[in-house]
Short mmCIF file of C-alpha atoms and ligand atoms in Angstrom, two decimals:
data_model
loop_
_atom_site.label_atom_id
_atom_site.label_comp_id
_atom_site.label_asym_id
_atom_site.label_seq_id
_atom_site.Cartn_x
_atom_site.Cartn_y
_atom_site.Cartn_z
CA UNK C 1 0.00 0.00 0.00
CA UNK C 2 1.16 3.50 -0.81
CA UNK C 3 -0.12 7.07 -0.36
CA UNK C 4 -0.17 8.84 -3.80
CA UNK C 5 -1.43 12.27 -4.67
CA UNK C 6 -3.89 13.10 -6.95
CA UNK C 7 -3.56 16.41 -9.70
CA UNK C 8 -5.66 18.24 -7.33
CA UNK C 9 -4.58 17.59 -4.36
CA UNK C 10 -6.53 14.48 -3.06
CA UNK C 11 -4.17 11.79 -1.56
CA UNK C 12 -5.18 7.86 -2.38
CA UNK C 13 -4.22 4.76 -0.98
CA UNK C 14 -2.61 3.02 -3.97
CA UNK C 15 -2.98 -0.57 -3.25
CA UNK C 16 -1.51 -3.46 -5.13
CA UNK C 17 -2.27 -7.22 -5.22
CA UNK C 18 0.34 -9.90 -6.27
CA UNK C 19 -1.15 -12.07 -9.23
CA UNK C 20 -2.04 -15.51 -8.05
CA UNK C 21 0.25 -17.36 -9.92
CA UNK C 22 3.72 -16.73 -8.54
CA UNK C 23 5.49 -17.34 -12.00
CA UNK C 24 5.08 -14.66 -14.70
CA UNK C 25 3.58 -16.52 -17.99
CA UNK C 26 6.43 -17.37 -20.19
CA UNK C 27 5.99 -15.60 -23.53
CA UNK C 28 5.80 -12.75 -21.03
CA UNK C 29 9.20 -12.81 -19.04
CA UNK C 30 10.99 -13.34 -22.28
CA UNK C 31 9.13 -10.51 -23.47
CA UNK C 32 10.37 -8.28 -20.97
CA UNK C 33 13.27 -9.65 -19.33
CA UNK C 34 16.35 -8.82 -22.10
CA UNK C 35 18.57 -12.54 -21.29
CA UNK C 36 15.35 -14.64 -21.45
CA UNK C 37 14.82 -13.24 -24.62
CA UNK C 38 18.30 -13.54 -25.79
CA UNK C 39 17.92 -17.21 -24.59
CA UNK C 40 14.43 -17.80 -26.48
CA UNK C 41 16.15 -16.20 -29.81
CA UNK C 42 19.09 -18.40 -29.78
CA UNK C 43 17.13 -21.41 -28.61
CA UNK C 44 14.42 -21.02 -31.88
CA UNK C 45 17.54 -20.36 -34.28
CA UNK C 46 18.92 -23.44 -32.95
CA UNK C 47 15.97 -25.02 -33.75
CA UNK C 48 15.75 -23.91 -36.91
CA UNK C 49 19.16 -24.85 -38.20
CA UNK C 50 18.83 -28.14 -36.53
CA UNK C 51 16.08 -29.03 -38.99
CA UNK C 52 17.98 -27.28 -41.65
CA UNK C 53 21.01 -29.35 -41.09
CA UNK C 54 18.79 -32.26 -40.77
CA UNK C 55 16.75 -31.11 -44.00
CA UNK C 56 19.87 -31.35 -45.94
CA UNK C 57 22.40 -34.00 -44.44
CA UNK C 58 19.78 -36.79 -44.20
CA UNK C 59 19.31 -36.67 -48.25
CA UNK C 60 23.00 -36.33 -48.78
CA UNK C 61 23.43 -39.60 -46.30
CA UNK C 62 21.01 -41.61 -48.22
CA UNK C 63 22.72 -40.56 -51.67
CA UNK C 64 25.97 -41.57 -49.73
CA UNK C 65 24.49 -45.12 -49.01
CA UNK C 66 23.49 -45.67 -52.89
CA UNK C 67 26.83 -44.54 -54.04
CA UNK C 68 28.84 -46.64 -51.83
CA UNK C 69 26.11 -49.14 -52.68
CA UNK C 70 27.25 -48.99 -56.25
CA UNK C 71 30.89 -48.62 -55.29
CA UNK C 72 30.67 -51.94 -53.47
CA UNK C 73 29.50 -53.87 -56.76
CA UNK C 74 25.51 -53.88 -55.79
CA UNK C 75 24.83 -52.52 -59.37
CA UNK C 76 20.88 -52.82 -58.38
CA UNK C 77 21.47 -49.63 -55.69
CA UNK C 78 18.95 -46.95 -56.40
CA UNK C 79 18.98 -43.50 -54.49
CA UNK C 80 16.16 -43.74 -51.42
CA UNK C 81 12.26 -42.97 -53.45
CA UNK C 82 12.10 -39.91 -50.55
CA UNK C 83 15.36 -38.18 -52.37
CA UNK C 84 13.58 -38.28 -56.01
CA UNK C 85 10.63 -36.49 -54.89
CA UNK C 86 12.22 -33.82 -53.42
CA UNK C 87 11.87 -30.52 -55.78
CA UNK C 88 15.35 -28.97 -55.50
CA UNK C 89 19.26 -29.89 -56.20
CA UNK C 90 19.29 -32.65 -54.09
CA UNK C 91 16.22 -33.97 -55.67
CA UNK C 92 17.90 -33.59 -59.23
CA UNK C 93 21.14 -34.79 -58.19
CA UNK C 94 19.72 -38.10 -56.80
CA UNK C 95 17.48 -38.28 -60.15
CA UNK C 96 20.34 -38.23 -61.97
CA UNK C 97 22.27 -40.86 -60.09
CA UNK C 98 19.54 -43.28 -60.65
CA UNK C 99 19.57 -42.26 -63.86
CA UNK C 100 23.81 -43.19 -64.33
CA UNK C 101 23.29 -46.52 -61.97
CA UNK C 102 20.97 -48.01 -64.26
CA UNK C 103 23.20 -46.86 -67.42
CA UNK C 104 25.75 -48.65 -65.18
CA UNK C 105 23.85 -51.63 -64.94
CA UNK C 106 22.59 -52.23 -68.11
CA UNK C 107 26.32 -51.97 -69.70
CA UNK C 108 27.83 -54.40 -67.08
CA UNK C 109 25.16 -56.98 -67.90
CA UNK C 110 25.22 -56.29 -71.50
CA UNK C 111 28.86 -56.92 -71.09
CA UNK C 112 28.14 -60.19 -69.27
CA UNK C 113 25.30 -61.61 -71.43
CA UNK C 114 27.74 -61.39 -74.50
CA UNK C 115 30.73 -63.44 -72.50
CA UNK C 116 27.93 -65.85 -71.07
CA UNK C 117 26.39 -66.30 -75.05
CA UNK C 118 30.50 -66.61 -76.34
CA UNK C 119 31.00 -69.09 -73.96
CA UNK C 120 28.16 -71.42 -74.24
CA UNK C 121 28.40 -70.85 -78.16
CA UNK C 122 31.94 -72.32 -78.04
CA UNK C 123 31.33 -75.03 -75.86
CA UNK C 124 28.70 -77.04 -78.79
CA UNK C 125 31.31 -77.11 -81.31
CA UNK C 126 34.64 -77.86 -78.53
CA UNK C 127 32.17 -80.64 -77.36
CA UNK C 128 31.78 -82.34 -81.35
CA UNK C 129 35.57 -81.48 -81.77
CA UNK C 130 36.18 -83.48 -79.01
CA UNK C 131 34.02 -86.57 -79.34
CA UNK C 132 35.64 -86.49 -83.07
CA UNK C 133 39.11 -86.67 -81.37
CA UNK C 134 37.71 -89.66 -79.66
CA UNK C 135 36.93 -91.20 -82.72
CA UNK C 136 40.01 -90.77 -84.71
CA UNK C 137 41.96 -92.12 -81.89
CA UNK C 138 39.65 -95.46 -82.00
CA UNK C 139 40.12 -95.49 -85.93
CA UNK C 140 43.80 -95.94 -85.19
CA UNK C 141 44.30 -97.43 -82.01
CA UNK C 142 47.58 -98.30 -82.91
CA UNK C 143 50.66 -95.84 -82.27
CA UNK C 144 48.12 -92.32 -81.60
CA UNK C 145 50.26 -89.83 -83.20
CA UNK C 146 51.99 -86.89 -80.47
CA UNK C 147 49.92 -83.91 -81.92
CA UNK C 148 46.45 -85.79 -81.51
CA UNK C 149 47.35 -86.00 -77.57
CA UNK C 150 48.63 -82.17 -78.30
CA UNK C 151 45.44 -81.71 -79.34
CA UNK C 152 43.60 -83.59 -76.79
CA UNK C 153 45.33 -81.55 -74.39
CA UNK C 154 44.70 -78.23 -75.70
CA UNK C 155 40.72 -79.20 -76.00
CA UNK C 156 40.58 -79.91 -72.85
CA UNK C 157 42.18 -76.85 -71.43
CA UNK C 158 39.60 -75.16 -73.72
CA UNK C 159 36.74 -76.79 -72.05
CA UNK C 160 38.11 -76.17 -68.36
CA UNK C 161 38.76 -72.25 -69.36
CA UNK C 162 34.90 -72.10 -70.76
CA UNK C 163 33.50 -73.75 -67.89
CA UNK C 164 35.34 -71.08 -65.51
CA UNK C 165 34.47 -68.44 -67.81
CA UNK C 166 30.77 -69.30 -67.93
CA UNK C 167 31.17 -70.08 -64.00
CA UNK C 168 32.45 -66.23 -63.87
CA UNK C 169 29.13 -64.67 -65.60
CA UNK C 170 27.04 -66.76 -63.37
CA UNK C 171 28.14 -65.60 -60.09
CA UNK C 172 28.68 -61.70 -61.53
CA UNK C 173 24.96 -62.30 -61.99
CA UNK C 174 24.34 -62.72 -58.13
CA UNK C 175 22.95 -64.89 -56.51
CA UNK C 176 19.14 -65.43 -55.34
CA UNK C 177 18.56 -64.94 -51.97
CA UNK C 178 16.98 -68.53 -51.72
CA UNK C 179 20.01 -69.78 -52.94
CA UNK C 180 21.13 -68.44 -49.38
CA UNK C 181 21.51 -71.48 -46.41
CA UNK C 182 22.95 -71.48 -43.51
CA UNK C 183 26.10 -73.85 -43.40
CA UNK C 184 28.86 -74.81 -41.31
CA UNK C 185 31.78 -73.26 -42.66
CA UNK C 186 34.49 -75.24 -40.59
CA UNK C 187 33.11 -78.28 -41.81
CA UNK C 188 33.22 -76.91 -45.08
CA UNK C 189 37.14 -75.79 -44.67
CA UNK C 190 38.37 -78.94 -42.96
CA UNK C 191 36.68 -81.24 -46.18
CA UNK C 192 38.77 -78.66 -48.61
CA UNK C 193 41.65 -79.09 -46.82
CA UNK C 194 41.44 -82.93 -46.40
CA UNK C 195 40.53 -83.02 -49.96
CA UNK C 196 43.97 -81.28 -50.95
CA UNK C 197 46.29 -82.99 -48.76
CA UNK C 198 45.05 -86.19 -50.39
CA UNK C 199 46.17 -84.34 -53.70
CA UNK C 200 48.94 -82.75 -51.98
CA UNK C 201 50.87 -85.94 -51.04
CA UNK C 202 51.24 -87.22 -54.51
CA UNK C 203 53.35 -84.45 -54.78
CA UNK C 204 55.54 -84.85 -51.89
CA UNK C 205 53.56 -81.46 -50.17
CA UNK C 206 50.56 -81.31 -47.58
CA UNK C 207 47.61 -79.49 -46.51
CA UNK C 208 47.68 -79.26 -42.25
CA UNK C 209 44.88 -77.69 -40.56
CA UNK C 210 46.90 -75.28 -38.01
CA UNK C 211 43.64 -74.08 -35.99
CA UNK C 212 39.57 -74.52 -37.26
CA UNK C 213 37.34 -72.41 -34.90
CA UNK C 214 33.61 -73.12 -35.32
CA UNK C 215 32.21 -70.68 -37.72
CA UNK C 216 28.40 -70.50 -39.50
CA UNK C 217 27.92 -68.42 -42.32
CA UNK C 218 25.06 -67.74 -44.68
CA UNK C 219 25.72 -68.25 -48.36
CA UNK C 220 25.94 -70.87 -51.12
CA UNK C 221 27.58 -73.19 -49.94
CA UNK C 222 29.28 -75.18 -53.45
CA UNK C 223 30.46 -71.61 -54.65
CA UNK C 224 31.93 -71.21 -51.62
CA UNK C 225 33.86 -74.20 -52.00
CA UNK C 226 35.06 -73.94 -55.11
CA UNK C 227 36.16 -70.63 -54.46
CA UNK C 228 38.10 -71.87 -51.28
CA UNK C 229 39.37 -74.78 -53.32
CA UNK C 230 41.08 -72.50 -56.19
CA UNK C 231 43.00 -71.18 -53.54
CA UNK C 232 44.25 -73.96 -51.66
CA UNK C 233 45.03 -75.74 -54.76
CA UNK C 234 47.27 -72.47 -56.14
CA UNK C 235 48.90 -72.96 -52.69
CA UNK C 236 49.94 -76.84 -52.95
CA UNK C 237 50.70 -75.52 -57.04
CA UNK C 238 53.27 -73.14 -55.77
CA UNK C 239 54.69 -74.39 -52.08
CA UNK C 240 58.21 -75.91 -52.06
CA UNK C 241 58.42 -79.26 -52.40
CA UNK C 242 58.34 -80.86 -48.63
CA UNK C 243 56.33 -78.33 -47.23
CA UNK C 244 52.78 -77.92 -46.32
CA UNK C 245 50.14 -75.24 -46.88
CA UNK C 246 49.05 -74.08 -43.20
CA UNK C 247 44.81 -73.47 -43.12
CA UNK C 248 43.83 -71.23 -40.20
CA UNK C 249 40.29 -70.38 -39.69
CA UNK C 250 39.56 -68.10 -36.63
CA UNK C 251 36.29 -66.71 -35.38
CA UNK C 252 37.09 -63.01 -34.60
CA UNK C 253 34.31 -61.76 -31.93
CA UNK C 254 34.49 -57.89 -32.82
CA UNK C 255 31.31 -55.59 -32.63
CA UNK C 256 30.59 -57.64 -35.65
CA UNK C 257 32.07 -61.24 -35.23
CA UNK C 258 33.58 -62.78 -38.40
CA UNK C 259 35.40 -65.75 -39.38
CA UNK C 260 39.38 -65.38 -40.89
CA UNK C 261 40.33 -67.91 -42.76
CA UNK C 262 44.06 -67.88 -43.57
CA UNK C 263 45.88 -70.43 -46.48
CA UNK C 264 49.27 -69.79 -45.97
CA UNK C 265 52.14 -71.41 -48.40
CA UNK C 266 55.84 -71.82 -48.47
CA UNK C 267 56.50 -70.69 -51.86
CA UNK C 268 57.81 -67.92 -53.88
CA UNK C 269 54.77 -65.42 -53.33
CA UNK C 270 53.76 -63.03 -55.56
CA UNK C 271 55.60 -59.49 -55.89
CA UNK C 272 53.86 -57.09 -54.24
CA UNK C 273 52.58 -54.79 -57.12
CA UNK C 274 50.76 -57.64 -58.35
CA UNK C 275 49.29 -58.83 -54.74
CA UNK C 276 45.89 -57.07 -56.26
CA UNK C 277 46.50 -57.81 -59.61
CA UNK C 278 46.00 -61.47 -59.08
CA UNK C 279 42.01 -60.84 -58.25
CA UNK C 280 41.90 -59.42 -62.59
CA UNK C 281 40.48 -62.07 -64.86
CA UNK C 282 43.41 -63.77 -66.83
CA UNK C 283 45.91 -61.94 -64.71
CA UNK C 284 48.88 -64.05 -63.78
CA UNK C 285 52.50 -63.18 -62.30
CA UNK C 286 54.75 -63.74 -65.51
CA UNK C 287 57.57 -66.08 -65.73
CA UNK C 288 57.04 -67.75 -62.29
CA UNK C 289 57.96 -71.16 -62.79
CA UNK C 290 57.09 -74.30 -65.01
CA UNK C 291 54.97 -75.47 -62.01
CA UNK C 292 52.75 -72.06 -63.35
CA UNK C 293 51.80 -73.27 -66.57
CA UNK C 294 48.32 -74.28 -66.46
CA UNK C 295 45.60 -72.21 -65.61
CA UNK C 296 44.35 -69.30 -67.63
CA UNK C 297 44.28 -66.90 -64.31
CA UNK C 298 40.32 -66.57 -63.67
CA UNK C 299 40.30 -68.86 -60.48
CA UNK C 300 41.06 -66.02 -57.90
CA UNK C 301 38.60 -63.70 -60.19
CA UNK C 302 35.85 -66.14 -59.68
CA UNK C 303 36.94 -66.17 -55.61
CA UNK C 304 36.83 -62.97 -55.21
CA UNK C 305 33.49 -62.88 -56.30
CA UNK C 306 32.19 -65.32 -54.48
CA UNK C 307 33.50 -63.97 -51.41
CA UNK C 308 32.30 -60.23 -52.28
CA UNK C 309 28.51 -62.02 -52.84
CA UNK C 310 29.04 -63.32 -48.99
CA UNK C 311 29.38 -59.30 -48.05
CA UNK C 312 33.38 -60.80 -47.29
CA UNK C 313 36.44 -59.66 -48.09
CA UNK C 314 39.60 -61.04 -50.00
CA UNK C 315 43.21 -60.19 -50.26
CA UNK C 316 46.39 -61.46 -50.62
CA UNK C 317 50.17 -60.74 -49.04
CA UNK C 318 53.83 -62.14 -48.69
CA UNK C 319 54.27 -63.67 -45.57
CA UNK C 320 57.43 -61.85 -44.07
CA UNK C 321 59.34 -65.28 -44.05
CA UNK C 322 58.66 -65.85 -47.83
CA UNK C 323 55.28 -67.57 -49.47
CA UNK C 324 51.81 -66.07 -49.91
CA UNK C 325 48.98 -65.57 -47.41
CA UNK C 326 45.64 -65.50 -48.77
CA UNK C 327 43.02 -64.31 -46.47
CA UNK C 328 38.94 -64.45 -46.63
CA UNK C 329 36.82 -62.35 -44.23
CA UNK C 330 33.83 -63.38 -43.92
CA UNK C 331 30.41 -62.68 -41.98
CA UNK C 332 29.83 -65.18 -39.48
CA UNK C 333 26.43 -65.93 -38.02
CA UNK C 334 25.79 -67.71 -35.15
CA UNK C 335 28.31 -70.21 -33.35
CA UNK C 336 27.63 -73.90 -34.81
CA UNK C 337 27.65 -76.31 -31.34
N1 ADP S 401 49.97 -69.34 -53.69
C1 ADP S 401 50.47 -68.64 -54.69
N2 ADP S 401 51.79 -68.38 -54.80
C2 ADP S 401 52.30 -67.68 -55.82
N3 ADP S 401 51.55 -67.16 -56.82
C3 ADP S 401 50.25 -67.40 -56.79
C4 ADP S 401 49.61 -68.13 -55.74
N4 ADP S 401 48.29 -68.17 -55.98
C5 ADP S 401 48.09 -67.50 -57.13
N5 ADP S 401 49.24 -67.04 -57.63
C6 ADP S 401 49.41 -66.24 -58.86
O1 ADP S 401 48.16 -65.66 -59.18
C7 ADP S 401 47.78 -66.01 -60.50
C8 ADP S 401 46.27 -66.07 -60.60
O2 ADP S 401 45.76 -67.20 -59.91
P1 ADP S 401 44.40 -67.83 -60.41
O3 ADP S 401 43.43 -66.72 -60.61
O4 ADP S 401 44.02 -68.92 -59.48
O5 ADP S 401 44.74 -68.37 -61.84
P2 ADP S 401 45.40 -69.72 -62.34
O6 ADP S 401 45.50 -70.64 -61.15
O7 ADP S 401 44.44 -70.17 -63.37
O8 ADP S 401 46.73 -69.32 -62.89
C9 ADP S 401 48.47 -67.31 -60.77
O9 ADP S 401 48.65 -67.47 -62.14
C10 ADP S 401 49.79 -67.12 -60.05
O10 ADP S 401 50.65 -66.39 -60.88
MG1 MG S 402 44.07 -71.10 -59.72
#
């Protein structure tokens, strides 16, 4: 209370009364008070860029995913449907990447359908050349001339390359997810490994089993061998005579766990500009040795397919006491008991 006076003279009792609610509404103290306001300003412009940021980064992510998509080999990647519709830059940009990924696509495939047709048109006529080669040699049973075993030889070859080059366009053409099991992959090594010691011994080498952790892995399970197979059987090809090729399969328990599996020889390796090279259809390291004369170098192409279709990895290296390591990384899921 408080004793005012009027213009003309009268004196009031100015009384006030405190508003019921204790706190002043919001919107009003940052109205009035100058930090609060401050505060509300920088809080909404936060705001604002957040979903700004968000606006733009989350589109540029998703392109991100497609393009690494792509990158990794998944030719069937298209930008997220939520980027196409939008009506600006972004929008355009991940148009037009769809737009290059299936340009992409069709080319590969095109690509692939004509070395698929080659093949299989090449095979009819190898086949009747071969069966006539059969024939000849009945004819004249006696004393079979060198060149017609030349011949023989050389056919055959033929028919091994074809089969891995129609094997090749297969697998680049994925693989169904039906095709998909789960299978014990240990199991799967140590029969590979048995497999080419049995081979292996003939030659005065062998195939030893250093460590086999249990390991299950979703795949195909015959590609898998076959690609596991090439590999072992390049390392009995080029290990010294007398030694073995050492098979290590380890279950690494990381935030994702996967299985390692290791075929290490005791040979002459590979020199190291080539270490990649080796994964190139019909690339081979030049004048290795006579024991490197078969083989038309697609073997380690078609692995390292396979593998990439198992969302694995594949690479080679010189171990630092001489031969080759050749290493798979592979997804592993669940523990087989
Ligand atoms: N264990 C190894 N030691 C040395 N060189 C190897 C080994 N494995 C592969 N290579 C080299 O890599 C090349 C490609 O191997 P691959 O694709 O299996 O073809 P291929 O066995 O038909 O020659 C081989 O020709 C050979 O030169
Ligand atoms: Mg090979």
């Amino acid at each position: 209370m408080r004793l005012v006076e009027g213009p003309s003279g009268r004196k009031y009792n100015l009384a006030f009364q405190q508003s019921p609610t204790l706190i002043m509404p919001v919107s009003e103290a940052v109205g009035t008070h100058p930090y609060l306001r401050l505060l509300g300003i920088g809080l909404f412009g936060a705001v604002l860029c957040f979903l700004l940021t968000r606006n733009i980064t989350q589109p540029i992510t998703r392109l991100r995913a497609a393009a690494s998509g792509i990158a990794s080999g998944r030719l069937k990647t298209r930008v997220d449907p939520a980027v196409r519709r939008r009506h600006d830059e972004i929008g355009t940009l991940g148009r037009d990447f769809d737009r290059m990924a299936e340009q992409i696509e069709a080319l590969v495939s095109a690509q692939r359908d004509l070395l698929g047709d080659v093949s299989h048109k090449l095979r009819s006529p190898l086949a009747r050349l071969i069966v006539a080669l059969g024939l000849l040699r009945q004819a004249s049973p006696e004393g079979t001339p060198e060149y017609l075993n030349r011949i023989a030889q050389e056919a055959d070859r033929l028919d091994k390359l074809i089969g891995q080059l129609l094997t090749l366009t297969r697998i680049e053409s994925g693989i169904e997810s039906t095709q998909r099991e789960k299978f014990d992959l240990t199991n799967l090594v140590q029969e590979v490994a048995a497999d080419g010691d049995f081979e292996a011994r003939a030659h005065n080498r062998e195939v030893k089993v250093v460590r086999a952790d249990a390991c299950t892995t979703l795949g195909v399970p015959e590609i898998l061998r076959s690609a596991i197979e090439n590999i072992v059987r390049n390392a009995i090809r080029h290990t010294a005579p007398g030694t073995s090729v050492d098979v290590t399969l380890e279950r690494i328990t990381a935030i994702e766990p996967k299985a390692v599996l290791q075929v290490r020889d005791y040979g002459p390796g590979v020199p190291e500009r080539m270490l990649r090279d080796i994964f190139v259809p019909f690339h081979r390291v030049p004048n290795q040795d006579e024991s490197n004369t078969h083989g038309a170098g697609l073997g380690l192409a078609i692995a390292e397919r396979v593998v990439r279709l198992h969302e694995g990895h594949i690479q080679a290296r010189n171990a630092a006491n001489g031969g080759l390591i050749v290493e798979i990384e592979l997804p592993v899921h669940g523990i087989t008991v």
